Amino acid sequence: MDFQLKDKLVVVTGSTGDGIGVAIAKEFAKLGATVVVNGRKQESLDATVEQLQEFGTVIGVAGDVGSLDGVNKFIKDIEAVEESVGTPVECLINNVGIFHSQDFVDIPDDKWMDYYQINTMSGVRLSRHFLPKMLERDSGRIIFISSECGLRPLPNMLAYGVSKTSQIALARGLSEMTKGTKVTVNSVLPGPTMTGGIISYMKDFGEQNGFNSLDKAVSGYFAEHETTSLLQRFLDPSEIANVVVFLSSPLASGINGAAQHVDGGIVRHI
């Protein structure tokens, strides 16, 4: 299947390490897109570019998109990339985000503001710059990587959940601005996903609960803590990435303003 993304310029924020962002960048690169990966630390950014360059054209742009000054600098750097490759940003993937598990009463105001600045305002500021340009040329995609926690807020992750709910609302609101155009804005809601940090957590969980393998630890964890999951396992980051590249392609032109679940059925509703 031709996703018609060859030579399109794609920006994926928060795309270093071993999480969903780098998986998204990898899939775009494999499909022939020119992909900008982003992270705050140059060392990890360089490692990601080296890791992905065998799959296609990948450009690293360092920057802290969780602050106003950082976003302004990042935008200038992206404009330089646009001039260098001779094409505008076609797809903006707002993936950067933070999360922690912490009791509600123990989350101070400054931590709430961190969630808001990084998880929500990064997408606000970048969309404010790129959406008008997409509308002007009648072409483009903006996707927010939210979470099923945006619909199923957990008491030990309330600040995270609230920030993810705001992303869903933001994406839907921005989509209303695209009426009658070929631009779309959607959110993607991943469920629990097997990243490097989760692997370490599952190993500890297995040791503490007498499971002698990672697979058994995962099964035990889902049986006890994620009973509504229909998959009864963690998603692989590539499963999220596959949905994102589809929504970013012209093949998904009929999907706009949607909150697309990729959660293994963990949210129990129709």
PDB file of N, CA and C in Angstrom, residues 9 33 83 110 117 148 176 178 207 228 260:
ATOM      1  N   LEU A   9       7.727  16.358   4.502  1.00  0.00           N
ATOM      2  CA  LEU A   9       8.486  16.748   5.689  1.00  0.00           C
ATOM      3  C   LEU A   9       7.615  16.548   6.923  1.00  0.00           C
ATOM      4  N   ALA A  33       9.451   9.469   3.900  1.00  0.00           N
ATOM      5  CA  ALA A  33       9.321  10.853   4.350  1.00  0.00           C
ATOM      6  C   ALA A  33      10.666  11.371   4.846  1.00  0.00           C
ATOM      7  N   GLU A  83      13.663  25.336   4.475  1.00  0.00           N
ATOM      8  CA  GLU A  83      14.397  26.011   3.394  1.00  0.00           C
ATOM      9  C   GLU A  83      15.440  25.088   2.788  1.00  0.00           C
ATOM     10  N   ASP A 110       3.774  23.401  40.920  1.00  0.00           N
ATOM     11  CA  ASP A 110       4.768  23.512  39.858  1.00  0.00           C
ATOM     12  C   ASP A 110       4.801  22.251  38.989  1.00  0.00           C
ATOM     13  N   GLN A 117       2.630  22.788  30.571  1.00  0.00           N
ATOM     14  CA  GLN A 117       3.559  23.405  29.627  1.00  0.00           C
ATOM     15  C   GLN A 117       4.082  22.392  28.608  1.00  0.00           C
ATOM     16  N   GLU A 148      -5.205   6.936  26.455  1.00  0.00           N
ATOM     17  CA  GLU A 148      -6.487   6.474  26.977  1.00  0.00           C
ATOM     18  C   GLU A 148      -6.740   7.040  28.372  1.00  0.00           C
ATOM     19  N   GLU A 176     -11.988  21.944  13.945  1.00  0.00           N
ATOM     20  CA  GLU A 176     -13.104  22.781  13.494  1.00  0.00           C
ATOM     21  C   GLU A 176     -12.620  23.917  12.596  1.00  0.00           C
ATOM     22  N   THR A 178     -10.499  23.586  10.304  1.00  0.00           N
ATOM     23  CA  THR A 178     -10.106  23.040   8.997  1.00  0.00           C
ATOM     24  C   THR A 178     -11.304  22.780   8.098  1.00  0.00           C
ATOM     25  N   GLU A 207       9.728  -9.916  39.826  1.00  0.00           N
ATOM     26  CA  GLU A 207      10.537 -10.367  40.957  1.00  0.00           C
ATOM     27  C   GLU A 207       9.772 -10.240  42.273  1.00  0.00           C
ATOM     28  N   THR A 228      -9.787  -4.519  32.157  1.00  0.00           N
ATOM     29  CA  THR A 228     -10.642  -4.171  31.024  1.00  0.00           C
ATOM     30  C   THR A 228      -9.924  -4.290  29.682  1.00  0.00           C
ATOM     31  N   GLN A 260      -8.680   8.820  18.041  1.00  0.00           N
ATOM     32  CA  GLN A 260      -8.491   7.451  17.568  1.00  0.00           C
ATOM     33  C   GLN A 260      -7.872   6.571  18.653  1.00  0.00           C
TER      34      GLN A 260
END
